Every structure is written in C-alpha cells, then in structure tokens.
Amino acid sequence: MAHLGRWDHDKYGDIYVSTPNSVTICDPADIRAFMGNSAVSKADYYRILEFTEIENTVSFRENEIASVRHRQVGPYFKPTHLAKMEDTIMDLGIMTIKKKWDTLISSSPNGAAEVNYCNDFVISAFGIISTLVYGKKVKELSKSDAATAKWIDMTMMYLSVRAMFLLLPKFIVFLLLWPWEHYYHTLSNYIDEAIDTRKALIKKLEDENRLNDKPVDMLQALMEAEDPESKIRMTREQIHGECMLMMHAGSDTTSHTIAWTVHLLMLYPEHYKRAVAEVRSVFAPDHIITYKECRAHLPFIEACIYESLRLVPVTGGLLPRVVPKGGTMIKGHYLPEGTIAFVNIAVANHHKTFWDNPHEYDPTRFLHNKELQHYILTFSYGKRTCPGRSLAWWEMLTVLSNILKDYDFHMPKDLTHLGPHVLNKYGFPKTMDFKQYIAVKPVNSERDCRIIITRP
Ligand code: HEM
C-alpha cells in the first residue's frame, strides 16, 4: 500500500509508532509471527481496492469471508490448472516478445535493435492476464504497443490516485480523477461485455450438448468457482470485481519483477554471464523453454528472480493489518486490540539480522541455502498470502529464461548514470529511481529501461 515512511526503520528501528493508532513492524521474525496469527485481519484501508464498492479477494477485511473466496478460486491458481492455460501464457508471454524482438533485429541493418524491455514485459503480462480474464485479446483497445503500455499505466494510476483521495467527498474525487476516468471505464465496460459474451457461449454449448468445449481460462474459473464447504458461488457483481482485481493484481506486479531482474542483471555482469551460460548450456537456440523445463534445469535463473523479489519487492509498501482481540506483544511492546500494524515488507527483505549483505544483489545466496526462498515476504505471509504466485512464477521464469538464451543484452552507451560502476551509498550498483503505483516501477522507464539486443 502506501510507501510513505518505507525507510523510517533506519531512524526508528524495528517497531515504531507511525500515527497515534498505528505502528510499523519491520523485523521478519516479528512479521512472520504476527501475520501467521489467523486472527490478524486486514485494515479498512483495503476499501480503496473495491473497484465497484463490492468486496473482493484483496479487500475482504474478515479472514473468514476471504477464506470462502480463497476456497472458491484457489484450485484455479494451482499449477495443475495453470497447465491447461499454458498455450495462452506462452503465446502472449514469451512468444509475443520474441516475435517483436526478432522482427526488429531482422529489419535492422546491423543486427542490433534498441527495445524498452519494461514496456514489452508490461504489455505481455497484461496480454496474458487480460486474455485469461476476458476470454479474448485486449490489444485492440489501443493502436500501438506504446499506447497499450500507456493505457495500462493510466488505469493503474487511476486506481492509485483514487486510493489516495477516496476519503474526500465524492465530487472532489471525481474532479481529481477525470483525466484518467475513461481509461478505467473502458476496462470495466470490457469486463461487462466479456461476462455477457461468455454466458451466451456457455448457454449455446449447453444447448448443443458440447460443454466439454468450454474455454479454460480465469473468466470461466470465476464463473464456475464454488466453495466446496458452503457451495457458495459468486454473483455477477462479484465476478466483475474479481476480474478487475486480477487485471491489477496480476499484471504490473509480474511484469515489473521481470523488468527489475533484467535491470539488476545489467548492473551485475557476473550474474548476467552466469545466467546466460546456464540456460545456453542446456537448451538450443529458439527452443521454447517450458515452465517445467525451467524448474527442472535452471536453478540459477530461478535464484535471480528470487533475489530481485527480495531486493526490489514490487509490492514493497506497507501492508496494514489489525491487531486482534486480546492484543499482541511485539519486541516487548504491548499492542492493544484494534491497533493498526503496518507490515514493512521492503525493510524485512533487507533486514540485517536475517540477510547477509542485504543491499547486494546476490542470487547465489539461494543456491547455498534453498530454505531462504521461504523467507522472502514479497508475496506476503499467512492466511492472506498471494494466490496468484504460481501464475506469476510461470510467466517470470518462461520469459526470462527464453530471452536470456536467445538474445545478448548490452546497455546503451548513453545510459551513463546507471551501470556496474555507478554505486549507491552502500557501495553496490545504484538501481534506477522508482515510484509506487500498485507495483514498484521505474520513474523514468522510457530512459532507463532501454537495452540493445542482438542475436548471439
Ligand atoms: C510477482 C508477482 C506478484 C507479487 C509480488 C504479488 C504480491 C502480492 C502481495 C504482497 C499480496 C498481499 C497484499 C496485501 O495483503 O496487501 C498479494 C495478494 C493478492 N494477489 Fe498477488 N502478487 C503477484 C502476482 C499476482 C498474480 C499474477 C495474481 C493473479 C492473477 C495475483 C493475485 C492476488 C490476489 C487475488 C491477492 C489478494 C489475496 C488476499 O488478500 O487474500 N497476484 N499479492
């Protein structure tokens, strides 16, 4: 959520009062103990993620109700179900990127092309999730790749700005948001249409006794999702809300993690070389590496992603939770029931009691100790952990491993303010500046996320 005060830890320590009724907690051990308590609930701040004023998976404050939704949608996020959507994930993910990059290289006189990898990852991740959610490609919403990237950015911006001003009177919020309003409404209307079209299709298949031909995607999953315990299904409004949520929760988070990984590999050439050597030693050029193959053969590339999830957690704001009945003790301080505890993921992922050289990008730490993977808090922890993490991993691994295999990357010569020799205050390569709108993303992606690609 908010990233204000993210680094106050340096000044105030592992637990500090943020406002009269709230504290921020930063020690990973405290966070795991606190979030692991199933009575801890989400704070009212999450209302801002209710797109149509209807609660959804992320905004439920009560864990009991959230559990029903997790049981309804959970099975559809399992790798076994995702495997049925593999064609869409691969076509709109790595294949879309490869097609674009190969065309650019083959039409270039010197076999080199400059691309903006951040935009390309955003478009492909959005392409995947929107196709899974709408049941059809969404690219037609804008005329060019740059326009699609802008359109996605604008809808995210709408939500973040709306979030900041939600407590103001409605007409003021409307005035503040009108520049972004139509981006958001295009998306919302598109979802309404998609639900109607899908309902009509299912009716037709039913009439023709061909229900086996029904599509396998997120929209279908949400329409069919049923809690095995209560047998409750979602209403149309709830399905709409979940579709909006999936688009936002599952798009920028995944694409920006891949972008941060490429950026970090450019800043740490020794890790870049090792990742490239690993993938090229196992797979032939232009073989499309599947998710299963990535998991079986590419431990270093996997470690590179874990390390960027740790070092630059895309969701690294403060997650607001409510202290349950009876209160709780943290670091010898008693927090009474109802206190808001902001969970500081970014600081926990850098905490020196747990991570050696926390400010260094060092994927090898996960090769030496696999257990460490479970201590990264970027997908959250406890009952309300991210249900979309397997889908995210599917996209991140297949995109990253295939591009590292099939293209050589070179930083553009004019990108002199970033590079292995431009150091931050900790003595490690300085990363590009970032801002946080839902995900942590570059402030100046048009300038900083350019890269020259060639074929090896
Ligand atoms: C690298 C990619 C991703 C990261 C780092 C990430 C991270 C997170 C985090 C930290 C939360 C907890 C938020 C909070 O409590 O305030 C969360 C929740 C959630 N995420 Fe993800 N996520 C990613 C990808 C996805 C994808 C691909 C989807 C689905 C398409 C998804 C769907 C959700 C949903 C529905 C929740 C709400 C769970 C609940 O509150 O019970 N996420 N995610």
Coordinates of C-alpha atoms and ligand atoms in Angstrom, one line a residue:
M1 CA 0.0 0.0 0.0
A2 CA 1.4 3.4 0.9
H3 CA 5.2 3.6 0.5
L4 CA 5.4 6.7 2.7
G5 CA 7.8 6.0 5.6
R6 CA 9.1 2.9 4.0
W7 CA 12.7 3.6 5.1
D8 CA 11.8 5.2 8.5
H9 CA 13.3 2.0 10.0
D10 CA 16.8 3.4 9.6
K11 CA 15.8 6.2 12.0
Y12 CA 13.4 4.5 14.4
G13 CA 14.2 0.8 14.5
D14 CA 12.1 -2.4 14.2
I15 CA 8.9 -1.1 15.7
Y16 CA 7.8 2.4 15.8
V17 CA 4.6 4.5 16.2
S18 CA 3.5 5.8 12.8
T19 CA 0.3 7.6 13.8
P20 CA -1.5 7.8 17.2
N21 CA -3.2 4.4 16.5
S22 CA -0.7 2.7 14.3
V23 CA 2.8 1.2 14.4
T24 CA 5.1 -0.2 11.7
I25 CA 6.8 -3.5 12.2
C26 CA 10.0 -4.4 10.3
D27 CA 11.7 -7.4 11.8
P28 CA 11.0 -10.5 9.6
A29 CA 10.6 -12.8 12.6
D30 CA 8.0 -10.5 14.2
I31 CA 6.2 -10.2 10.9
R32 CA 6.0 -13.9 10.4
A33 CA 4.7 -14.4 13.9
F34 CA 2.2 -11.6 13.6
M35 CA 1.0 -12.5 10.0
G36 CA 0.9 -16.2 10.9
N37 CA -1.7 -15.5 13.5
S38 CA -5.0 -16.3 11.7
A39 CA -6.9 -13.8 13.9
V40 CA -5.0 -10.9 12.4
S41 CA -7.2 -9.2 9.8
K42 CA -6.8 -6.6 7.1
A43 CA -7.4 -2.9 7.9
D44 CA -10.1 -0.7 6.4
Y45 CA -7.6 0.9 4.0
Y46 CA -8.3 -2.0 1.7
R47 CA -11.7 -0.5 0.8
I48 CA -9.7 1.5 -1.8
L49 CA -9.3 -1.6 -3.8
E50 CA -13.0 -2.2 -4.1
F51 CA -13.5 -1.2 -7.7
T52 CA -17.3 -1.1 -7.7
E53 CA -17.8 -0.8 -3.9
I54 CA -18.1 -4.6 -3.7
E55 CA -15.6 -6.5 -1.6
N56 CA -13.1 -8.7 -3.4
T57 CA -10.3 -11.2 -2.5
V58 CA -7.8 -8.5 -1.7
S59 CA -10.2 -6.1 0.1
F60 CA -12.1 -8.5 2.5
R61 CA -11.3 -7.4 6.0
E62 CA -12.7 -10.5 7.6
N63 CA -10.5 -13.6 7.1
E64 CA -13.5 -16.0 7.4
I65 CA -15.1 -14.4 4.3
A66 CA -11.8 -14.2 2.5
S67 CA -11.3 -17.9 3.1
V68 CA -14.5 -18.7 1.2
R69 CA -13.2 -16.7 -1.8
H70 CA -9.8 -18.4 -1.5
R71 CA -11.5 -21.8 -1.5
Q72 CA -13.6 -20.7 -4.5
V73 CA -10.7 -19.5 -6.7
G74 CA -7.7 -21.4 -5.1
P75 CA -8.0 -24.5 -7.2
Y76 CA -7.8 -22.5 -10.4
F77 CA -4.4 -21.0 -9.4
K78 CA -2.8 -24.4 -8.8
P79 CA 0.0 -25.3 -11.3
T80 CA -2.1 -28.3 -12.5
H81 CA -4.9 -26.0 -13.6
L82 CA -2.5 -23.3 -14.9
A83 CA -1.0 -26.0 -17.1
K84 CA -4.3 -26.1 -19.0
M85 CA -3.8 -22.4 -19.8
E86 CA -0.2 -22.9 -20.9
D87 CA -0.7 -22.1 -24.5
T88 CA -2.2 -18.6 -23.7
I89 CA 0.6 -17.9 -21.2
M90 CA 3.3 -18.9 -23.7
D91 CA 1.7 -17.3 -26.8
L92 CA 1.0 -13.9 -25.2
G93 CA 4.1 -14.0 -23.0
I94 CA 7.4 -15.1 -24.4
M95 CA 6.2 -15.7 -28.0
T96 CA 4.9 -12.2 -28.3
I97 CA 8.1 -10.7 -27.0
K98 CA 10.2 -13.0 -29.3
K99 CA 8.2 -12.2 -32.4
K100 CA 8.6 -8.5 -31.8
W101 CA 12.3 -8.6 -31.0
D102 CA 13.1 -10.9 -33.9
T103 CA 11.3 -8.6 -36.3
L104 CA 13.2 -5.6 -35.0
I105 CA 16.5 -7.3 -35.3
S106 CA 15.9 -8.7 -38.7
S107 CA 14.9 -5.3 -40.1
S108 CA 17.9 -3.6 -38.6
P109 CA 20.9 -3.0 -40.9
N110 CA 23.5 -4.1 -38.2
G111 CA 21.5 -6.9 -36.5
A112 CA 21.0 -4.8 -33.3
A113 CA 17.8 -3.2 -32.0
E114 CA 17.0 -1.0 -29.1
V115 CA 14.0 -2.1 -27.1
N116 CA 12.2 -0.9 -24.0
Y117 CA 12.1 -4.1 -22.0
C118 CA 9.8 -2.7 -19.3
N119 CA 7.1 -1.8 -21.8
D120 CA 7.4 -5.1 -23.6
F121 CA 7.0 -7.1 -20.3
V122 CA 4.1 -4.9 -19.2
I123 CA 2.3 -5.5 -22.5
S124 CA 2.9 -9.2 -22.5
A125 CA 1.9 -9.7 -18.8
F126 CA -1.2 -7.6 -19.4
G127 CA -1.9 -9.6 -22.5
I128 CA -1.8 -12.8 -20.6
I129 CA -4.0 -11.8 -17.7
S130 CA -6.5 -9.9 -19.8
T131 CA -6.9 -12.8 -22.2
L132 CA -7.4 -15.1 -19.3
V133 CA -9.9 -12.8 -17.7
Y134 CA -11.7 -11.5 -20.8
G135 CA -11.5 -14.7 -22.9
K136 CA -10.2 -12.6 -25.8
K137 CA -7.2 -10.4 -26.6
V138 CA -7.4 -6.9 -25.4
K139 CA -4.7 -5.4 -27.6
E140 CA -7.4 -3.9 -29.8
L141 CA -8.1 -1.3 -27.1
S142 CA -5.2 0.8 -28.3
K143 CA -3.3 1.4 -31.6
S144 CA 0.3 0.7 -30.7
D145 CA 2.4 -1.0 -28.1
A146 CA 3.4 2.3 -26.6
A147 CA -0.3 3.3 -26.4
T148 CA -1.1 0.0 -24.8
A149 CA 1.6 0.4 -22.2
K150 CA 0.4 4.0 -21.5
W151 CA -3.2 2.8 -21.3
I152 CA -2.3 0.1 -18.7
D153 CA -0.2 2.7 -16.8
M154 CA -3.1 5.1 -16.7
T155 CA -5.6 2.6 -15.3
M156 CA -3.1 1.7 -12.6
M157 CA -2.6 5.4 -11.9
Y158 CA -6.3 5.9 -11.7
L159 CA -6.6 3.3 -9.0
S160 CA -3.6 4.6 -7.0
V161 CA -4.7 8.2 -7.1
R162 CA -8.3 7.1 -6.3
A163 CA -6.9 5.2 -3.4
M164 CA -5.1 8.3 -2.1
F165 CA -8.2 10.5 -2.3
L166 CA -11.0 8.1 -1.5
L167 CA -11.8 9.6 1.8
L168 CA -12.5 13.0 0.2
P169 CA -16.1 13.9 -0.8
K170 CA -17.2 12.1 -4.0
F171 CA -17.4 15.1 -6.3
I172 CA -13.9 16.2 -5.4
V173 CA -12.6 12.7 -6.1
F174 CA -14.4 12.8 -9.5
L175 CA -12.8 16.2 -10.4
L176 CA -9.3 14.9 -9.4
L177 CA -9.7 11.7 -11.4
W178 CA -11.4 12.8 -14.6
P179 CA -8.2 12.7 -16.7
W180 CA -7.9 9.0 -16.0
E181 CA -11.6 8.1 -15.7
H182 CA -12.1 6.9 -19.3
Y183 CA -9.2 4.5 -19.1
Y184 CA -10.7 2.8 -16.1
H185 CA -14.2 2.7 -17.5
T186 CA -13.1 1.2 -20.8
L187 CA -11.7 -1.7 -18.8
S188 CA -14.7 -2.1 -16.6
N189 CA -17.1 -2.0 -19.6
Y190 CA -14.9 -4.5 -21.4
I191 CA -15.3 -6.9 -18.5
D192 CA -19.1 -6.5 -18.5
E193 CA -19.2 -7.4 -22.2
A194 CA -16.9 -10.3 -21.7
I195 CA -19.2 -11.8 -19.0
D196 CA -22.3 -11.4 -21.2
T197 CA -20.5 -13.0 -24.2
R198 CA -19.3 -15.9 -22.1
K199 CA -22.7 -16.5 -20.6
A200 CA -24.2 -16.6 -24.1
L201 CA -21.4 -19.0 -25.3
I202 CA -22.0 -21.4 -22.3
K203 CA -25.7 -21.4 -23.0
K204 CA -25.1 -22.2 -26.6
L205 CA -22.7 -25.1 -25.7
E206 CA -25.2 -26.4 -23.2
D207 CA -28.0 -26.4 -25.8
E208 CA -25.7 -28.2 -28.2
N209 CA -24.5 -30.7 -25.6
R210 CA -20.9 -29.6 -26.1
L211 CA -20.0 -28.3 -22.6
N212 CA -16.6 -30.2 -23.0
D213 CA -15.6 -27.4 -25.4
K214 CA -16.0 -24.6 -22.9
P215 CA -13.0 -22.3 -22.6
V216 CA -10.4 -22.9 -19.9
D217 CA -9.4 -19.5 -18.5
M218 CA -9.8 -17.3 -15.5
L219 CA -13.2 -15.9 -16.5
Q220 CA -14.6 -19.4 -16.7
A221 CA -12.9 -20.3 -13.4
L222 CA -14.5 -17.3 -11.7
M223 CA -17.9 -18.0 -13.2
E224 CA -17.8 -21.6 -12.0
A225 CA -15.9 -21.2 -8.7
E226 CA -17.7 -22.8 -5.8
D227 CA -16.7 -23.1 -2.2
P228 CA -16.6 -26.8 -1.6
E229 CA -17.7 -26.3 2.0
S230 CA -20.6 -23.9 1.7
K231 CA -21.3 -24.5 -2.0
I232 CA -21.5 -20.7 -2.4
R233 CA -20.8 -19.3 -5.9
M234 CA -20.1 -15.7 -6.9
T235 CA -22.7 -13.2 -8.0
R236 CA -22.2 -11.4 -11.4
E237 CA -21.0 -8.2 -9.5
Q238 CA -18.5 -10.2 -7.5
I239 CA -17.2 -11.9 -10.7
H240 CA -16.8 -8.4 -12.2
G241 CA -15.0 -7.2 -9.2
E242 CA -12.7 -10.2 -9.2
C243 CA -11.9 -9.7 -12.9
M244 CA -10.9 -6.1 -12.2
L245 CA -8.8 -7.2 -9.3
M246 CA -7.0 -9.9 -11.3
M247 CA -6.1 -7.4 -14.0
H248 CA -4.5 -5.2 -11.5
A249 CA -3.0 -7.6 -9.1
G250 CA -1.6 -9.9 -11.8
S251 CA -0.2 -7.5 -14.4
D252 CA 2.2 -4.9 -13.2
T253 CA 3.5 -7.0 -10.3
T254 CA 4.7 -9.8 -12.6
S255 CA 6.0 -7.6 -15.4
H256 CA 7.9 -5.3 -13.2
T257 CA 9.6 -8.2 -11.4
I258 CA 10.9 -9.4 -14.7
A259 CA 12.0 -5.9 -15.6
W260 CA 13.8 -5.4 -12.3
T261 CA 15.6 -8.7 -12.8
V262 CA 16.9 -7.7 -16.3
H263 CA 17.9 -4.3 -14.8
L264 CA 19.8 -5.9 -11.9
L265 CA 21.5 -8.4 -14.2
M266 CA 22.8 -5.5 -16.3
L267 CA 24.2 -3.9 -13.1
Y268 CA 25.8 -7.2 -12.0
P269 CA 27.5 -8.6 -15.2
E270 CA 29.0 -11.6 -13.4
H271 CA 25.5 -12.8 -12.6
Y272 CA 24.2 -12.0 -16.1
K273 CA 27.0 -14.1 -17.6
R274 CA 26.3 -17.0 -15.3
A275 CA 22.5 -16.9 -16.0
V276 CA 23.2 -16.8 -19.8
A277 CA 25.8 -19.7 -19.5
E278 CA 23.4 -21.8 -17.5
V279 CA 20.5 -21.5 -20.0
R280 CA 22.6 -21.9 -23.1
S281 CA 24.4 -24.9 -21.8
V282 CA 21.1 -26.8 -21.5
F283 CA 18.8 -25.5 -24.3
A284 CA 19.3 -24.9 -28.1
P285 CA 18.6 -21.5 -29.7
D286 CA 15.0 -20.9 -30.4
H287 CA 13.8 -23.9 -28.4
I288 CA 10.9 -22.5 -26.4
I289 CA 11.7 -23.5 -22.8
T290 CA 8.6 -24.5 -20.9
Y291 CA 7.8 -23.8 -17.3
K292 CA 8.5 -27.4 -16.4
E293 CA 11.9 -27.3 -18.1
C294 CA 12.8 -24.0 -16.3
R295 CA 12.0 -25.6 -12.9
A296 CA 14.0 -28.7 -13.7
H297 CA 17.1 -27.2 -15.2
L298 CA 17.6 -23.5 -14.4
P299 CA 18.3 -23.1 -10.6
F300 CA 20.5 -20.0 -11.1
I301 CA 17.9 -18.1 -13.2
E302 CA 15.3 -19.1 -10.6
A303 CA 17.6 -17.7 -7.9
C304 CA 18.0 -14.5 -9.9
I305 CA 14.2 -13.9 -9.7
Y306 CA 14.1 -14.8 -6.0
E307 CA 16.8 -12.2 -5.4
S308 CA 15.0 -9.5 -7.3
L309 CA 11.8 -10.3 -5.4
R310 CA 13.8 -9.8 -2.3
L311 CA 15.9 -6.7 -3.2
V312 CA 13.2 -4.8 -5.0
P313 CA 9.9 -6.2 -3.8
V314 CA 7.3 -4.9 -6.3
T315 CA 4.7 -4.9 -3.7
G316 CA 7.1 -3.4 -1.1
G317 CA 4.9 -0.9 0.5
L318 CA 3.3 -1.2 3.9
L319 CA 0.6 -3.8 4.4
P320 CA -1.9 -2.6 7.0
R321 CA -3.3 -5.2 9.5
V322 CA -5.4 -5.0 12.6
V323 CA -4.2 -6.4 16.0
P324 CA -6.8 -9.0 17.0
K325 CA -8.8 -9.4 20.3
G326 CA -6.6 -9.7 23.3
G327 CA -3.8 -7.6 21.8
T328 CA -0.3 -8.8 21.0
M329 CA 3.3 -8.3 22.2
I330 CA 6.0 -7.3 19.7
K331 CA 9.5 -6.6 20.9
G332 CA 8.3 -6.2 24.4
H333 CA 5.7 -3.7 23.4
Y334 CA 2.0 -4.4 24.1
L335 CA -0.2 -3.5 21.1
P336 CA -3.9 -3.3 22.2
E337 CA -6.7 -4.8 20.1
G338 CA -7.6 -2.6 17.1
T339 CA -4.1 -1.1 16.7
I340 CA -3.1 -0.9 13.0
A341 CA 0.2 -2.6 12.4
F342 CA 1.8 -1.7 9.1
V343 CA 3.9 -4.6 7.9
N344 CA 7.0 -3.3 6.2
I345 CA 7.9 -5.9 3.6
A346 CA 10.8 -4.0 1.9
V347 CA 12.7 -3.5 5.2
A348 CA 12.1 -7.1 6.3
N349 CA 13.5 -8.3 3.0
H350 CA 16.7 -6.3 3.7
H351 CA 16.8 -7.0 7.5
K352 CA 20.4 -7.4 8.6
T353 CA 19.6 -9.9 11.3
F354 CA 18.5 -12.3 8.6
W355 CA 20.2 -11.4 5.3
D356 CA 23.9 -11.1 4.8
N357 CA 24.9 -8.1 2.7
P358 CA 21.3 -7.2 2.3
H359 CA 21.8 -4.4 -0.2
E360 CA 23.8 -6.5 -2.6
Y361 CA 22.1 -8.3 -5.5
D362 CA 23.4 -11.8 -4.9
P363 CA 21.3 -14.7 -6.3
T364 CA 23.9 -17.2 -5.1
R365 CA 22.6 -16.9 -1.6
F366 CA 19.6 -19.1 -2.7
L367 CA 21.9 -21.7 -4.2
H368 CA 23.8 -22.1 -0.9
N369 CA 20.6 -22.2 1.2
K370 CA 17.3 -23.1 -0.6
E371 CA 15.4 -22.5 2.6
L372 CA 15.9 -18.8 2.3
Q373 CA 13.3 -18.7 -0.5
H374 CA 10.6 -19.1 2.1
Y375 CA 11.8 -16.0 4.0
I376 CA 11.1 -13.5 1.2
L377 CA 7.9 -11.7 2.1
T378 CA 7.1 -10.2 -1.3
F379 CA 4.1 -12.5 -1.8
S380 CA 3.0 -11.7 1.8
Y381 CA 2.7 -14.3 4.5
G382 CA 0.0 -16.2 6.4
K383 CA -3.7 -16.6 5.5
R384 CA -3.8 -13.7 3.0
T385 CA -0.7 -14.7 1.0
C386 CA -0.8 -14.1 -2.8
P387 CA -2.9 -16.7 -4.5
G388 CA -1.5 -15.7 -7.9
R389 CA 2.1 -16.5 -7.2
S390 CA 2.2 -19.7 -9.3
L391 CA 0.9 -17.8 -12.3
A392 CA 3.5 -15.1 -11.7
W393 CA 6.3 -17.6 -11.5
W394 CA 5.1 -19.3 -14.7
E395 CA 5.4 -16.0 -16.6
M396 CA 8.6 -14.8 -14.9
L397 CA 10.5 -18.0 -15.5
T398 CA 9.5 -18.6 -19.1
V399 CA 10.0 -15.0 -20.2
L400 CA 13.4 -14.5 -18.5
S401 CA 15.0 -17.9 -19.4
N402 CA 14.0 -17.7 -23.1
I403 CA 15.2 -14.1 -23.6
L404 CA 18.5 -14.8 -21.9
K405 CA 19.0 -17.7 -24.2
D406 CA 18.1 -16.1 -27.4
Y407 CA 19.4 -12.5 -27.1
D408 CA 22.5 -10.8 -26.0
F409 CA 21.9 -7.7 -23.9
H410 CA 24.1 -4.5 -24.0
M411 CA 23.4 -1.3 -22.0
P412 CA 23.1 1.7 -24.4
K413 CA 26.2 3.8 -24.3
D414 CA 24.3 7.0 -23.4
L415 CA 23.0 5.3 -20.2
T416 CA 25.9 6.7 -18.2
H417 CA 24.0 7.4 -14.9
L418 CA 23.4 3.7 -14.4
G419 CA 25.8 0.7 -14.6
P420 CA 28.0 -1.6 -12.6
H421 CA 30.4 1.2 -11.7
V422 CA 27.8 3.8 -10.6
L423 CA 27.5 3.0 -6.9
N424 CA 24.9 3.8 -4.2
K425 CA 25.6 4.7 -0.5
Y426 CA 26.1 1.0 0.3
G427 CA 28.8 0.6 -2.3
F428 CA 26.7 -1.5 -4.7
P429 CA 25.5 -0.6 -8.2
K430 CA 22.8 2.1 -7.9
T431 CA 19.4 1.0 -9.2
M432 CA 17.1 3.2 -11.3
D433 CA 14.8 5.5 -9.4
F434 CA 11.3 4.1 -8.7
K435 CA 7.8 5.1 -7.7
Q436 CA 5.0 3.0 -6.4
Y437 CA 1.6 2.7 -8.1
I438 CA 0.3 -0.7 -7.1
A439 CA 3.7 -2.0 -8.1
V440 CA 7.2 -0.5 -7.6
K441 CA 8.1 0.7 -11.1
P442 CA 10.8 2.9 -12.7
V443 CA 10.2 6.7 -12.5
N444 CA 11.7 7.0 -16.0
S445 CA 11.3 3.8 -17.8
E446 CA 11.5 5.4 -21.3
R447 CA 15.0 6.4 -20.4
D448 CA 16.3 3.8 -18.1
C449 CA 14.7 0.5 -19.4
R450 CA 16.3 0.7 -22.9
I451 CA 18.5 -2.1 -23.9
I452 CA 20.3 -3.1 -27.1
I453 CA 19.6 -6.6 -28.2
T454 CA 21.4 -8.8 -30.7
R455 CA 21.2 -12.5 -31.6
P456 CA 24.2 -14.5 -30.1
Ligands
HEM1 C1 5.4 -11.0 -8.9 C2 4.1 -11.0 -8.9 C3 3.2 -10.8 -7.7 C4 3.5 -10.3 -6.4 C5 4.9 -9.9 -5.9 C6 2.3 -10.3 -5.6 C7 2.3 -9.9 -4.3 C8 1.1 -9.9 -3.5 C9 1.0 -9.5 -2.2 C10 2.2 -8.9 -1.3 C11 -0.2 -9.7 -1.7 C12 -0.8 -9.3 -0.4 C13 -1.3 -7.9 -0.4 C14 -1.9 -7.4 0.9 O1 -2.2 -8.1 1.7 O2 -2.0 -6.1 0.9 C15 -1.0 -10.2 -2.8 C16 -2.3 -10.5 -2.8 C17 -3.0 -11.0 -3.9 N1 -2.5 -11.2 -5.1 FE1 -0.6 -11.2 -5.7 N2 1.3 -10.8 -6.4 C18 1.8 -11.1 -7.7 C19 1.1 -11.6 -8.7 C20 -0.2 -11.9 -8.7 C21 -1.0 -12.5 -9.8 C22 -0.4 -13.0 -11.1 C23 -2.3 -12.6 -9.4 C24 -3.5 -13.1 -10.1 C25 -3.7 -13.0 -11.3 C26 -2.3 -12.1 -8.0 C27 -3.5 -12.0 -7.2 C28 -3.5 -11.7 -5.9 C29 -4.8 -11.6 -5.1 C30 -6.2 -12.0 -5.6 C31 -4.4 -11.2 -3.8 C32 -5.3 -11.0 -2.6 C33 -5.2 -12.1 -1.6 C34 -5.9 -11.8 -0.3 O3 -5.9 -10.7 0.2 O4 -6.4 -12.8 0.3 N3 -1.1 -11.7 -7.6 N4 -0.1 -10.4 -3.9

